[in-house]
Short mmCIF file of N, CA and C in Angstrom, two decimals:
data_model
loop_
_atom_site.label_atom_id
_atom_site.label_comp_id
_atom_site.label_asym_id
_atom_site.label_seq_id
_atom_site.Cartn_x
_atom_site.Cartn_y
_atom_site.Cartn_z
N MET B 891 -27.37 6.04 -3.08
CA MET B 891 -28.76 6.42 -3.10
C MET B 891 -29.65 5.26 -3.55
N ALA B 892 -29.27 4.63 -4.61
CA ALA B 892 -30.06 3.52 -5.12
C ALA B 892 -30.07 2.32 -4.13
N ARG B 893 -28.93 2.12 -3.47
CA ARG B 893 -28.85 1.05 -2.49
C ARG B 893 -29.80 1.32 -1.33
N GLY B 894 -29.86 2.57 -0.89
CA GLY B 894 -30.77 2.94 0.19
C GLY B 894 -32.24 2.72 -0.15
N LYS B 895 -32.60 2.98 -1.42
CA LYS B 895 -33.97 2.77 -1.87
C LYS B 895 -34.30 1.28 -1.89
N VAL B 896 -33.30 0.49 -2.31
CA VAL B 896 -33.56 -0.99 -2.34
C VAL B 896 -33.75 -1.51 -0.93
N ILE B 897 -32.88 -1.04 -0.01
CA ILE B 897 -33.01 -1.49 1.39
C ILE B 897 -34.35 -1.09 1.95
N CYS B 898 -34.77 0.13 1.69
CA CYS B 898 -36.06 0.61 2.18
C CYS B 898 -37.20 -0.21 1.61
N ALA B 899 -37.13 -0.51 0.32
CA ALA B 899 -38.19 -1.31 -0.33
C ALA B 899 -38.23 -2.71 0.21
N VAL B 900 -37.08 -3.33 0.46
CA VAL B 900 -37.06 -4.68 1.02
C VAL B 900 -37.61 -4.68 2.46
N ASN B 901 -37.22 -3.69 3.23
CA ASN B 901 -37.71 -3.58 4.63
C ASN B 901 -39.23 -3.39 4.61
N THR B 902 -39.75 -2.54 3.71
CA THR B 902 -41.17 -2.32 3.64
C THR B 902 -41.92 -3.60 3.30
N GLU B 903 -41.39 -4.36 2.34
CA GLU B 903 -42.04 -5.61 1.93
C GLU B 903 -41.94 -6.62 3.08
N ARG B 904 -40.88 -6.64 3.82
CA ARG B 904 -40.75 -7.58 4.95
C ARG B 904 -41.78 -7.23 6.02
N VAL B 905 -41.94 -5.97 6.32
CA VAL B 905 -42.91 -5.54 7.33
C VAL B 905 -44.33 -5.92 6.87
N LEU B 906 -44.62 -5.72 5.60
CA LEU B 906 -45.97 -6.07 5.11
C LEU B 906 -46.16 -7.58 5.14
N MET B 907 -45.10 -8.34 4.89
CA MET B 907 -45.23 -9.81 5.01
C MET B 907 -45.57 -10.19 6.43
N TYR B 908 -44.86 -9.58 7.43
CA TYR B 908 -45.18 -9.86 8.82
C TYR B 908 -46.63 -9.51 9.12
N TRP B 909 -47.08 -8.40 8.59
CA TRP B 909 -48.46 -7.94 8.81
C TRP B 909 -49.43 -8.98 8.25
N HIS B 910 -49.16 -9.47 7.03
CA HIS B 910 -50.05 -10.44 6.42
C HIS B 910 -50.07 -11.78 7.15
N ILE B 911 -48.96 -12.20 7.69
CA ILE B 911 -48.92 -13.40 8.51
C ILE B 911 -49.76 -13.19 9.77
N GLY B 912 -49.58 -12.07 10.41
CA GLY B 912 -50.39 -11.74 11.59
C GLY B 912 -51.88 -11.70 11.28
N GLN B 913 -52.19 -11.11 10.13
CA GLN B 913 -53.62 -11.03 9.70
C GLN B 913 -54.19 -12.43 9.48
N ARG B 914 -53.41 -13.27 8.84
CA ARG B 914 -53.93 -14.62 8.57
C ARG B 914 -54.13 -15.39 9.86
N ILE B 915 -53.23 -15.27 10.80
CA ILE B 915 -53.39 -15.95 12.10
C ILE B 915 -54.64 -15.43 12.77
N PHE B 916 -54.77 -14.13 12.78
CA PHE B 916 -55.90 -13.54 13.57
C PHE B 916 -57.25 -13.82 12.85
N LEU B 917 -57.34 -13.62 11.57
CA LEU B 917 -58.64 -13.73 10.90
C LEU B 917 -58.99 -15.18 10.54
N GLU B 918 -58.06 -15.87 9.94
CA GLU B 918 -58.40 -17.20 9.45
C GLU B 918 -58.27 -18.27 10.55
N GLU B 919 -57.23 -18.22 11.31
CA GLU B 919 -57.01 -19.25 12.31
C GLU B 919 -57.84 -18.97 13.59
N GLN B 920 -57.92 -17.72 13.99
CA GLN B 920 -58.65 -17.36 15.22
C GLN B 920 -60.06 -16.84 14.92
N GLU B 921 -60.39 -16.71 13.68
CA GLU B 921 -61.70 -16.19 13.25
C GLU B 921 -62.02 -14.88 13.87
N GLY B 922 -61.00 -14.02 14.05
CA GLY B 922 -61.23 -12.69 14.60
C GLY B 922 -61.38 -12.63 16.13
N LYS B 923 -61.28 -13.76 16.77
CA LYS B 923 -61.42 -13.83 18.24
C LYS B 923 -60.06 -13.58 18.88
N ASP B 924 -60.10 -13.19 20.15
CA ASP B 924 -58.86 -12.98 20.86
C ASP B 924 -57.99 -14.23 20.94
N ARG B 925 -58.64 -15.39 21.00
CA ARG B 925 -57.95 -16.66 21.08
C ARG B 925 -58.62 -17.66 20.16
N ALA B 926 -57.85 -18.59 19.67
CA ALA B 926 -58.39 -19.66 18.87
C ALA B 926 -59.26 -20.56 19.78
N ASP B 927 -60.27 -21.15 19.24
CA ASP B 927 -61.17 -22.00 20.05
C ASP B 927 -60.43 -23.18 20.68
N TYR B 928 -59.43 -23.68 20.04
CA TYR B 928 -58.78 -24.86 20.53
C TYR B 928 -57.56 -24.55 21.37
N GLY B 929 -57.44 -23.37 21.92
CA GLY B 929 -56.45 -23.06 22.95
C GLY B 929 -55.13 -22.54 22.46
N LYS B 930 -54.11 -22.81 23.26
CA LYS B 930 -52.78 -22.21 23.10
C LYS B 930 -51.94 -22.88 21.99
N PHE B 931 -52.42 -23.92 21.39
CA PHE B 931 -51.62 -24.73 20.51
C PHE B 931 -51.52 -24.21 19.08
N LEU B 932 -52.34 -23.21 18.71
CA LEU B 932 -52.32 -22.66 17.38
C LEU B 932 -50.94 -22.20 16.93
N ILE B 933 -50.37 -21.31 17.69
CA ILE B 933 -49.05 -20.74 17.34
C ILE B 933 -47.99 -21.83 17.34
N LYS B 934 -48.03 -22.69 18.31
CA LYS B 934 -47.01 -23.77 18.38
C LYS B 934 -47.14 -24.69 17.15
N THR B 935 -48.36 -25.04 16.82
CA THR B 935 -48.58 -25.93 15.65
C THR B 935 -48.11 -25.26 14.38
N LEU B 936 -48.48 -24.01 14.18
CA LEU B 936 -48.05 -23.27 12.97
C LEU B 936 -46.55 -23.22 12.88
N SER B 937 -45.92 -22.94 13.99
CA SER B 937 -44.45 -22.87 14.04
C SER B 937 -43.81 -24.21 13.64
N GLU B 938 -44.35 -25.25 14.17
CA GLU B 938 -43.86 -26.59 13.87
C GLU B 938 -44.00 -26.95 12.36
N GLN B 939 -45.04 -26.38 11.76
CA GLN B 939 -45.26 -26.63 10.33
C GLN B 939 -44.39 -25.76 9.44
N LEU B 940 -44.14 -24.49 9.86
CA LEU B 940 -43.43 -23.56 9.03
C LEU B 940 -41.91 -23.58 9.17
N GLN B 941 -41.44 -23.84 10.33
CA GLN B 941 -39.99 -23.79 10.60
C GLN B 941 -39.16 -24.74 9.76
N PRO B 942 -39.55 -25.98 9.57
CA PRO B 942 -38.72 -26.85 8.74
C PRO B 942 -38.53 -26.33 7.32
N GLU B 943 -39.56 -25.70 6.79
CA GLU B 943 -39.52 -25.22 5.40
C GLU B 943 -38.90 -23.82 5.31
N PHE B 944 -39.25 -22.93 6.23
CA PHE B 944 -38.88 -21.53 6.08
C PHE B 944 -37.86 -21.03 7.09
N GLY B 945 -37.51 -21.78 8.12
CA GLY B 945 -36.50 -21.41 9.06
C GLY B 945 -36.96 -20.80 10.32
N ARG B 946 -35.99 -20.31 11.10
CA ARG B 946 -36.26 -19.85 12.47
C ARG B 946 -37.10 -18.55 12.54
N GLY B 947 -37.30 -17.84 11.43
CA GLY B 947 -38.14 -16.66 11.47
C GLY B 947 -39.60 -16.98 11.74
N TYR B 948 -39.90 -18.23 11.85
CA TYR B 948 -41.28 -18.67 12.12
C TYR B 948 -41.36 -19.43 13.41
N SER B 949 -40.55 -19.05 14.37
CA SER B 949 -40.61 -19.66 15.71
C SER B 949 -41.93 -19.26 16.37
N LYS B 950 -42.26 -19.92 17.43
CA LYS B 950 -43.48 -19.64 18.17
C LYS B 950 -43.49 -18.15 18.58
N ARG B 951 -42.39 -17.66 19.10
CA ARG B 951 -42.32 -16.26 19.57
C ARG B 951 -42.50 -15.28 18.40
N GLN B 952 -41.86 -15.59 17.28
CA GLN B 952 -41.99 -14.69 16.10
C GLN B 952 -43.44 -14.65 15.60
N LEU B 953 -44.09 -15.81 15.53
CA LEU B 953 -45.49 -15.82 15.09
C LEU B 953 -46.38 -15.03 16.04
N GLU B 954 -46.10 -15.12 17.33
CA GLU B 954 -46.85 -14.30 18.28
C GLU B 954 -46.62 -12.83 18.03
N ARG B 955 -45.39 -12.46 17.71
CA ARG B 955 -45.10 -11.07 17.40
C ARG B 955 -45.81 -10.60 16.13
N TYR B 956 -45.88 -11.44 15.11
CA TYR B 956 -46.57 -11.09 13.89
C TYR B 956 -48.05 -10.83 14.17
N ARG B 957 -48.65 -11.69 14.97
CA ARG B 957 -50.05 -11.53 15.33
C ARG B 957 -50.25 -10.22 16.13
N GLN B 958 -49.37 -9.99 17.07
CA GLN B 958 -49.45 -8.76 17.87
C GLN B 958 -49.26 -7.50 17.00
N PHE B 959 -48.42 -7.59 16.01
CA PHE B 959 -48.20 -6.49 15.09
C PHE B 959 -49.44 -6.15 14.31
N TYR B 960 -50.16 -7.17 13.87
CA TYR B 960 -51.39 -6.95 13.09
C TYR B 960 -52.50 -6.25 13.88
N ARG B 961 -52.63 -6.60 15.13
CA ARG B 961 -53.76 -6.15 15.95
C ARG B 961 -53.93 -4.60 15.94
N PRO B 962 -52.91 -3.78 16.18
CA PRO B 962 -53.13 -2.34 16.20
C PRO B 962 -53.27 -1.70 14.79
N PHE B 963 -52.94 -2.47 13.76
CA PHE B 963 -53.03 -1.97 12.38
C PHE B 963 -53.83 -2.95 11.50
N PRO B 964 -55.13 -3.07 11.73
CA PRO B 964 -55.90 -4.03 10.95
C PRO B 964 -56.11 -3.64 9.50
N ILE B 965 -55.65 -2.45 9.09
CA ILE B 965 -55.77 -2.01 7.73
C ILE B 965 -54.34 -1.82 7.18
N ALA B 966 -54.07 -2.52 6.10
CA ALA B 966 -52.70 -2.53 5.53
C ALA B 966 -52.22 -1.13 5.16
N SER B 967 -53.11 -0.28 4.65
CA SER B 967 -52.69 1.06 4.25
C SER B 967 -52.23 1.87 5.47
N ALA B 968 -52.70 1.60 6.65
CA ALA B 968 -52.27 2.26 7.88
C ALA B 968 -50.80 1.89 8.14
N VAL B 969 -50.45 0.67 7.89
CA VAL B 969 -49.06 0.22 8.07
C VAL B 969 -48.16 0.97 7.07
N ARG B 970 -48.62 1.04 5.82
CA ARG B 970 -47.83 1.73 4.77
C ARG B 970 -47.64 3.21 5.14
N THR B 971 -48.68 3.85 5.66
CA THR B 971 -48.61 5.23 6.02
C THR B 971 -47.60 5.42 7.10
N GLN B 972 -47.61 4.55 8.11
CA GLN B 972 -46.62 4.67 9.22
C GLN B 972 -45.20 4.45 8.68
N LEU B 973 -45.02 3.55 7.73
CA LEU B 973 -43.69 3.30 7.17
C LEU B 973 -43.19 4.54 6.42
N ILE B 974 -44.04 5.21 5.72
CA ILE B 974 -43.67 6.40 4.98
C ILE B 974 -43.22 7.49 5.93
N LEU B 975 -43.89 7.60 7.06
CA LEU B 975 -43.56 8.64 8.03
C LEU B 975 -42.19 8.40 8.70
N LEU B 976 -41.70 7.21 8.64
CA LEU B 976 -40.39 6.90 9.24
C LEU B 976 -39.28 7.37 8.43
#
């Protein structure tokens, strides 16, 4: 039982981390626009900066997924609510 709670807590925090990465890309890097002003290179550049330090979880494709994950849930509490329902 305790192990299950720990796994659930870790998974919840991981999902929220992905949400925050997506939020940062969307709000700070893209300034809330559908695309960054300087084109397609945002995700590629971020990946190149993050992968050496943090590993393959920050590939170009993963960063795109994090950004896509944020878009339907722009409010963190909505993500938490959905996780509780699972």
